[in-house]
Coordinates of N, CA and C in Angstrom, one line a residue:
M1312 N -16.6 22.3 -39.5 CA -17.7 23.2 -39.3 C -18.2 23.0 -37.8
K1313 N -18.4 24.2 -37.2 CA -18.9 24.2 -35.8 C -20.4 24.2 -35.8
G1314 N -21.0 23.9 -34.6 CA -22.4 23.9 -34.5 C -23.0 22.5 -34.8
C1315 N -24.2 22.5 -35.2 CA -24.9 21.2 -35.5 C -24.4 20.8 -36.9
P1316 N -23.7 19.6 -37.0 CA -23.2 19.2 -38.2 C -24.4 18.8 -39.2
E1317 N -25.5 18.4 -38.7 CA -26.6 17.9 -39.6 C -27.4 19.1 -40.1
M1318 N -27.2 20.3 -39.6 CA -28.0 21.4 -40.1 C -27.1 22.3 -40.9
E1319 N -27.7 22.8 -42.0 CA -26.9 23.7 -42.9 C -26.8 25.1 -42.2
L1320 N -25.9 25.9 -42.6 CA -25.6 27.2 -42.0 C -26.9 28.1 -42.2
K1321 N -27.5 28.0 -43.4 CA -28.7 28.8 -43.7 C -29.8 28.5 -42.7
T1322 N -30.0 27.2 -42.4 CA -31.0 26.8 -41.5 C -30.7 27.2 -40.1
R1323 N -29.5 27.1 -39.7 CA -29.1 27.6 -38.3 C -29.3 29.1 -38.2
K1324 N -29.0 29.8 -39.2 CA -29.2 31.3 -39.1 C -30.6 31.6 -39.0
R1325 N -31.5 31.0 -39.7 CA -32.9 31.2 -39.6 C -33.5 30.8 -38.3
L1326 N -33.0 29.7 -37.8 CA -33.5 29.2 -36.5 C -33.0 30.1 -35.4
S1327 N -31.8 30.6 -35.5 CA -31.2 31.5 -34.4 C -32.0 32.8 -34.4
I1328 N -32.4 33.4 -35.6 CA -33.2 34.6 -35.7 C -34.6 34.3 -35.0
L1329 N -35.2 33.2 -35.3 CA -36.4 32.9 -34.7 C -36.3 32.8 -33.2
I1330 N -35.3 32.1 -32.7 CA -35.1 32.0 -31.3 C -34.9 33.4 -30.6
L1331 N -34.2 34.3 -31.3 CA -33.9 35.6 -30.7 C -35.2 36.5 -30.7
L1332 N -36.0 36.4 -31.8 CA -37.1 37.3 -32.0 C -38.4 36.8 -31.3
V1333 N -38.5 35.5 -31.1 CA -39.7 34.9 -30.5 C -39.4 34.3 -29.1
G1334 N -38.4 33.5 -29.1 CA -38.1 32.7 -27.9 C -37.6 33.6 -26.8
M1335 N -36.7 34.5 -27.1 CA -36.1 35.3 -26.1 C -37.1 36.2 -25.4
P1336 N -38.0 36.9 -26.1 CA -39.0 37.7 -25.3 C -39.9 36.9 -24.5
L1337 N -40.3 35.7 -25.0 CA -41.1 34.8 -24.2 C -40.3 34.4 -22.9
Y1338 N -39.1 34.1 -23.0 CA -38.3 33.7 -21.9 C -38.1 34.8 -20.9
V1339 N -38.0 36.0 -21.4 CA -37.9 37.2 -20.5 C -39.2 37.3 -19.7
V1340 N -40.4 37.2 -20.3 CA -41.7 37.2 -19.7 C -41.8 36.2 -18.6
V1341 N -41.4 34.9 -18.9 CA -41.4 33.8 -18.0 C -40.5 34.1 -16.8
S1342 N -39.3 34.6 -17.1 CA -38.4 34.9 -16.0 C -38.9 36.0 -15.0
V1343 N -39.4 37.0 -15.6 CA -39.9 38.1 -14.8 C -41.1 37.7 -14.0
S1344 N -42.0 36.8 -14.6 CA -43.1 36.3 -13.9 C -42.7 35.4 -12.8
L1345 N -41.6 34.6 -13.0 CA -41.1 33.8 -11.9 C -40.6 34.6 -10.8
M1346 N -39.9 35.7 -11.1 CA -39.4 36.6 -10.0 C -40.6 37.3 -9.3
N1347 N -41.6 37.7 -10.0 CA -42.8 38.2 -9.3 C -43.5 37.2 -8.4
W1348 N -43.6 36.0 -8.9 CA -44.1 34.9 -8.1 C -43.3 34.7 -6.8
L1349 N -42.0 34.7 -6.9 CA -41.1 34.5 -5.8 C -41.3 35.7 -4.8
D1350 N -41.4 36.9 -5.4 CA -41.7 38.1 -4.5 C -43.0 38.0 -3.8
G1351 N -44.0 37.5 -4.4 CA -45.3 37.4 -3.7 C -45.3 36.3 -2.7
R1352 N -44.6 35.2 -3.0 CA -44.6 34.0 -2.2 C -43.7 34.2 -0.9
F1353 N -42.5 34.7 -1.2 CA -41.5 34.7 -0.1 C -41.1 36.1 0.3
G1354 N -41.7 37.1 -0.3 CA -41.3 38.5 0.0 C -40.1 38.9 -0.8
R1355 N -39.7 40.1 -0.8 CA -38.6 40.7 -1.6 C -37.3 40.1 -1.1
Q1356 N -36.6 39.6 -2.0 CA -35.2 39.0 -1.7 C -34.2 40.1 -1.7
P1357 N -33.1 39.8 -1.0 CA -32.0 40.8 -1.1 C -31.5 40.9 -2.6
I1358 N -31.0 42.1 -2.9 CA -30.6 42.4 -4.3 C -29.6 41.4 -4.9
W1359 N -28.7 40.9 -4.0 CA -27.7 39.9 -4.5 C -28.3 38.6 -4.9
V1360 N -29.4 38.2 -4.1 CA -30.1 37.0 -4.5 C -30.8 37.1 -5.8
E1361 N -31.5 38.2 -6.0 CA -32.2 38.5 -7.2 C -31.2 38.5 -8.4
L1362 N -30.0 39.2 -8.2 CA -29.0 39.2 -9.2 C -28.5 37.8 -9.6
L1363 N -28.3 37.0 -8.6 CA -27.8 35.6 -8.9 C -28.9 34.8 -9.6
I1364 N -30.2 35.0 -9.3 CA -31.3 34.3 -10.0 C -31.3 34.8 -11.5
Y1365 N -31.3 36.1 -11.7 CA -31.3 36.6 -13.0 C -30.1 36.2 -13.9
V1366 N -28.9 36.2 -13.3 CA -27.7 35.7 -14.0 C -27.9 34.2 -14.3
G1367 N -28.4 33.4 -13.4 CA -28.6 32.0 -13.6 C -29.6 31.8 -14.7
L1368 N -30.7 32.5 -14.7 CA -31.7 32.4 -15.8 C -31.1 32.9 -17.1
G1369 N -30.3 33.9 -17.1 CA -29.7 34.4 -18.3 C -28.8 33.4 -18.9
V1370 N -28.1 32.6 -18.1 CA -27.2 31.5 -18.7 C -28.0 30.3 -19.1
L1371 N -29.0 30.0 -18.3 CA -29.8 28.8 -18.5 C -30.5 28.8 -19.9
W1372 N -31.0 30.0 -20.4 CA -31.7 30.0 -21.6 C -30.8 29.6 -22.8
A1373 N -29.5 29.9 -22.7 CA -28.6 29.7 -23.9 C -28.1 28.3 -24.0
L1374 N -28.2 27.5 -22.9 CA -27.6 26.2 -22.9 C -28.2 25.3 -24.0
P1375 N -29.5 25.2 -24.1 CA -30.1 24.3 -25.1 C -29.8 24.7 -26.5
F1376 N -29.6 26.0 -26.7 CA -29.4 26.5 -28.1 C -27.9 26.8 -28.5
K1377 N -27.0 26.4 -27.6 CA -25.6 26.7 -27.8 C -25.1 26.2 -29.2
R1378 N -25.5 25.0 -29.5 CA -25.0 24.4 -30.8 C -25.7 25.1 -32.0
V1379 N -26.8 25.6 -31.9 CA -27.5 26.4 -33.0 C -26.7 27.6 -33.3
F1380 N -26.3 28.3 -32.2 CA -25.6 29.6 -32.4 C -24.2 29.6 -32.7
L1381 N -23.5 28.4 -32.5 CA -22.1 28.3 -32.8 C -21.9 28.4 -34.3
G1382 N -21.0 29.3 -34.7 CA -20.6 29.5 -36.1 C -21.6 30.2 -37.0
V1383 N -22.7 30.7 -36.4 CA -23.7 31.4 -37.2 C -23.1 32.8 -37.7
G1384 N -22.3 33.4 -37.0 CA -21.7 34.7 -37.4 C -20.6 34.6 -38.4
K1385 N -20.2 33.4 -38.6 CA -19.1 33.3 -39.6 C -19.6 32.8 -40.9
G1386 N -19.0 33.3 -42.0 CA -19.4 32.9 -43.3 C -18.8 31.7 -43.8

């Protein structure tokens, strides 16, 4: 079985739904707030810098939850 071996599939499914419905919107708000703070502090960055920051933040959120999401889509 992939994912967290100590957690049952049903528990991981519920936790993944909670992460996606609550955690993800909160993370988006924090990420956009961070970008607005950077804009106010240092001025508007070139588009490629902003893109790199958003891609980095997009990957960063998933790292702690990787084991929770593994195998959730399989029965």
